[in-house]
C-alpha cells in the first residue's frame, strides 16, 4: 500500500502477486500461510490465490490480572474517560501522522475532549526520506500539543511487556 497513490499501489500489488505466484508454484504445498486478522486473511487470500489460515495472536494470561499501579508524577487516564491509544512504532505506513492530526483535531472539540484521553506511544523507528520528515513533524506537533493538554499522554520508547499489557488493558480503542 502506497498512501496517496492509487496507481503505484495497483502496480505494486500486481507485481507482488505475479512474483508470489511464480514462487508459490515452485513451493506447492510445502508452505502454510498464517495471519492474525480476518481482513488480512481475505486480502492475502485474494492476492496469493491460496488458503490463508487465521491464527490470532495469543494473549499472555497475566494481561487480565494486571494491577493498574500508576506513577502519580505522570499524567494518567481518568477512569470515566474513553481511552484511545496509538501503540507501537511511530511510522508513516501505520498512519502515525494521521493519528497525531486526528488527536489534535478531536482535542479542539471541547465537549469531546472532556470525555476522551489519548495515549500516544512514541517509539520512533528508522525511516527514510519523505516518510521520516512527515513522522518527525507529527512527533513534534503531538509533543508540543501534549504540553498544554491534560488528556494527551505521551509514552516514550519501547515498553516492557508488563507495561505494554497495562497500556493495552486500559485502552478502549487502539
Short mmCIF file of C-alpha atoms in Angstrom, two decimals:
data_model
loop_
_atom_site.label_atom_id
_atom_site.label_comp_id
_atom_site.label_asym_id
_atom_site.label_seq_id
_atom_site.Cartn_x
_atom_site.Cartn_y
_atom_site.Cartn_z
CA UNK A 1 0.00 0.00 0.00
CA UNK A 2 1.39 3.37 -1.01
CA UNK A 3 -0.63 6.12 0.60
CA UNK A 4 -1.93 8.86 -1.70
CA UNK A 5 -1.08 6.91 -4.88
CA UNK A 6 -3.67 4.58 -6.34
CA UNK A 7 -1.57 3.92 -9.45
CA UNK A 8 1.61 2.97 -7.55
CA UNK A 9 -0.40 0.85 -5.11
CA UNK A 10 -2.00 -1.02 -8.02
CA UNK A 11 1.35 -1.55 -9.75
CA UNK A 12 2.95 -2.74 -6.52
CA UNK A 13 0.06 -5.14 -5.87
CA UNK A 14 0.16 -6.55 -9.40
CA UNK A 15 3.96 -7.02 -9.26
CA UNK A 16 3.80 -8.62 -5.83
CA UNK A 17 1.04 -11.01 -6.90
CA UNK A 18 2.98 -12.01 -10.02
CA UNK A 19 6.23 -12.65 -8.10
CA UNK A 20 4.45 -14.50 -5.28
CA UNK A 21 2.56 -16.76 -7.66
CA UNK A 22 5.76 -17.66 -9.54
CA UNK A 23 7.40 -18.71 -6.25
CA UNK A 24 4.24 -20.39 -4.98
CA UNK A 25 4.08 -22.69 -7.99
CA UNK A 26 7.56 -23.93 -7.11
CA UNK A 27 6.78 -24.37 -3.41
CA UNK A 28 3.42 -26.06 -3.98
CA UNK A 29 2.02 -27.24 -0.64
CA UNK A 30 5.23 -27.02 1.38
CA UNK A 31 4.32 -23.63 2.82
CA UNK A 32 1.43 -22.70 5.10
CA UNK A 33 0.35 -19.08 5.32
CA UNK A 34 -0.89 -17.58 8.58
CA UNK A 35 -2.17 -14.17 9.54
CA UNK A 36 -3.66 -12.67 12.69
CA UNK A 37 -6.73 -10.91 11.32
CA UNK A 38 -9.77 -11.73 9.22
CA UNK A 39 -9.13 -8.69 6.99
CA UNK A 40 -5.56 -9.75 6.20
CA UNK A 41 -6.75 -13.32 5.61
CA UNK A 42 -9.13 -12.07 2.91
CA UNK A 43 -6.59 -9.70 1.35
CA UNK A 44 -3.74 -12.23 1.28
CA UNK A 45 -6.08 -14.96 0.08
CA UNK A 46 -7.14 -12.95 -2.96
CA UNK A 47 -3.61 -11.72 -3.58
CA UNK A 48 -1.94 -15.12 -3.39
CA UNK A 49 -4.82 -17.30 -4.61
CA UNK A 50 -4.07 -19.60 -1.67
CA UNK A 51 -5.74 -20.58 1.57
CA UNK A 52 -4.62 -18.39 4.41
CA UNK A 53 -5.07 -19.69 7.96
CA UNK A 54 -6.30 -17.42 10.73
CA UNK A 55 -4.11 -17.60 13.82
CA UNK A 56 -4.89 -14.84 16.34
CA UNK A 57 -2.02 -13.54 18.43
CA UNK A 58 -2.23 -15.25 21.83
CA UNK A 59 -2.58 -13.07 24.88
CA UNK A 60 -0.45 -13.70 27.90
CA UNK A 61 -2.77 -14.73 30.78
CA UNK A 62 -1.38 -12.12 33.15
CA UNK A 63 -2.77 -9.36 30.92
CA UNK A 64 -6.09 -9.81 32.70
CA UNK A 65 -4.50 -9.70 36.16
CA UNK A 66 -2.51 -6.51 35.77
CA UNK A 67 -2.60 -4.24 38.75
CA UNK A 68 -3.21 -0.74 37.43
CA UNK A 69 -0.41 0.78 39.50
CA UNK A 70 0.24 4.30 38.32
CA UNK A 71 3.08 6.71 38.79
CA UNK A 72 1.45 9.75 40.38
CA UNK A 73 4.04 12.08 38.84
CA UNK A 74 2.82 11.34 35.32
CA UNK A 75 -0.48 12.05 33.63
CA UNK A 76 -2.75 9.02 33.59
CA UNK A 77 -6.20 8.40 32.13
CA UNK A 78 -9.19 9.19 34.28
CA UNK A 79 -11.46 6.20 34.93
CA UNK A 80 -14.51 7.94 33.46
CA UNK A 81 -12.90 8.78 30.11
CA UNK A 82 -12.68 6.81 26.89
CA UNK A 83 -9.01 5.97 26.25
CA UNK A 84 -7.84 5.94 22.62
CA UNK A 85 -4.27 4.68 22.22
CA UNK A 86 -1.68 4.56 19.49
CA UNK A 87 0.79 1.80 20.38
CA UNK A 88 3.94 0.57 18.70
CA UNK A 89 6.23 2.23 16.24
CA UNK A 90 5.53 5.80 15.17
CA UNK A 91 5.68 5.05 11.46
CA UNK A 92 4.24 6.69 8.38
CA UNK A 93 2.91 3.42 6.95
CA UNK A 94 0.98 2.83 10.20
CA UNK A 95 -0.61 6.26 9.87
CA UNK A 96 1.12 7.91 12.82
CA UNK A 97 0.87 11.35 11.23
CA UNK A 98 -2.85 10.84 10.67
CA UNK A 99 -3.36 9.74 14.29
CA UNK A 100 -1.45 12.80 15.55
CA UNK A 101 -3.55 15.16 13.40
CA UNK A 102 -6.77 13.40 14.46
CA UNK A 103 -5.82 13.67 18.13
CA UNK A 104 -5.19 17.41 17.84
CA UNK A 105 -8.41 17.99 15.88
CA UNK A 106 -10.54 15.97 18.28
CA UNK A 107 -8.95 17.65 21.28
CA UNK A 108 -10.06 21.05 19.98
CA UNK A 109 -13.70 19.91 20.36
CA UNK A 110 -14.30 21.00 23.96
CA UNK A 111 -17.20 18.60 24.66
CA UNK A 112 -15.34 15.62 23.22
CA UNK A 113 -12.04 16.49 24.88
CA UNK A 114 -13.74 16.23 28.28
CA UNK A 115 -14.70 12.60 27.53
CA UNK A 116 -11.58 11.24 25.83
CA UNK A 117 -7.96 10.63 26.78
CA UNK A 118 -5.39 9.98 24.07
CA UNK A 119 -2.34 7.84 24.86
CA UNK A 120 0.40 8.09 22.22
CA UNK A 121 3.41 5.78 22.28
CA UNK A 122 6.39 7.47 20.65
CA UNK A 123 8.59 4.56 19.68
CA UNK A 124 10.30 6.10 16.67
CA UNK A 125 11.53 3.63 14.05
CA UNK A 126 14.13 4.38 11.38
CA UNK A 127 12.51 5.65 8.19
CA UNK A 128 13.76 7.21 5.02
CA UNK A 129 13.19 10.41 3.05
CA UNK A 130 9.75 11.96 2.97
CA UNK A 131 8.26 9.44 5.42
CA UNK A 132 10.84 10.38 8.07
CA UNK A 133 10.13 14.09 7.71
CA UNK A 134 6.37 13.57 7.97
CA UNK A 135 6.69 11.39 11.09
CA UNK A 136 9.14 13.74 12.84
CA UNK A 137 6.88 16.68 12.08
CA UNK A 138 3.92 14.78 13.58
CA UNK A 139 6.01 13.84 16.64
CA UNK A 140 6.92 17.49 17.22
CA UNK A 141 3.28 18.57 16.85
CA UNK A 142 1.89 15.98 19.24
CA UNK A 143 4.66 16.51 21.81
CA UNK A 144 4.16 20.27 21.71
CA UNK A 145 0.39 19.99 21.91
CA UNK A 146 0.51 17.49 24.79
CA UNK A 147 2.35 20.01 26.98
CA UNK A 148 -0.78 22.16 27.06
CA UNK A 149 -3.26 19.30 27.23
CA UNK A 150 -4.42 17.44 30.31
CA UNK A 151 -5.69 14.48 28.30
CA UNK A 152 -2.94 13.68 25.80
CA UNK A 153 -0.44 11.30 27.38
CA UNK A 154 2.89 10.63 25.69
CA UNK A 155 4.59 7.29 26.38
CA UNK A 156 8.18 7.29 25.15
CA UNK A 157 10.06 4.40 23.57
CA UNK A 158 9.56 0.65 23.69
CA UNK A 159 7.68 -0.66 26.70
CA UNK A 160 8.47 -3.78 28.69
CA UNK A 161 5.84 -6.49 28.21
CA UNK A 162 4.05 -5.87 31.52
CA UNK A 163 3.77 -2.11 30.88
CA UNK A 164 2.66 -2.73 27.31
CA UNK A 165 -0.15 -5.02 28.51
CA UNK A 166 -1.11 -2.47 31.16
CA UNK A 167 -1.42 0.20 28.44
CA UNK A 168 -3.48 -2.15 26.27
CA UNK A 169 -5.75 -3.12 29.16
CA UNK A 170 -6.64 0.50 29.99
CA UNK A 171 -7.35 1.37 26.33
CA UNK A 172 -10.85 1.29 24.88
CA UNK A 173 -9.74 1.85 21.26
CA UNK A 174 -6.31 1.02 19.86
#
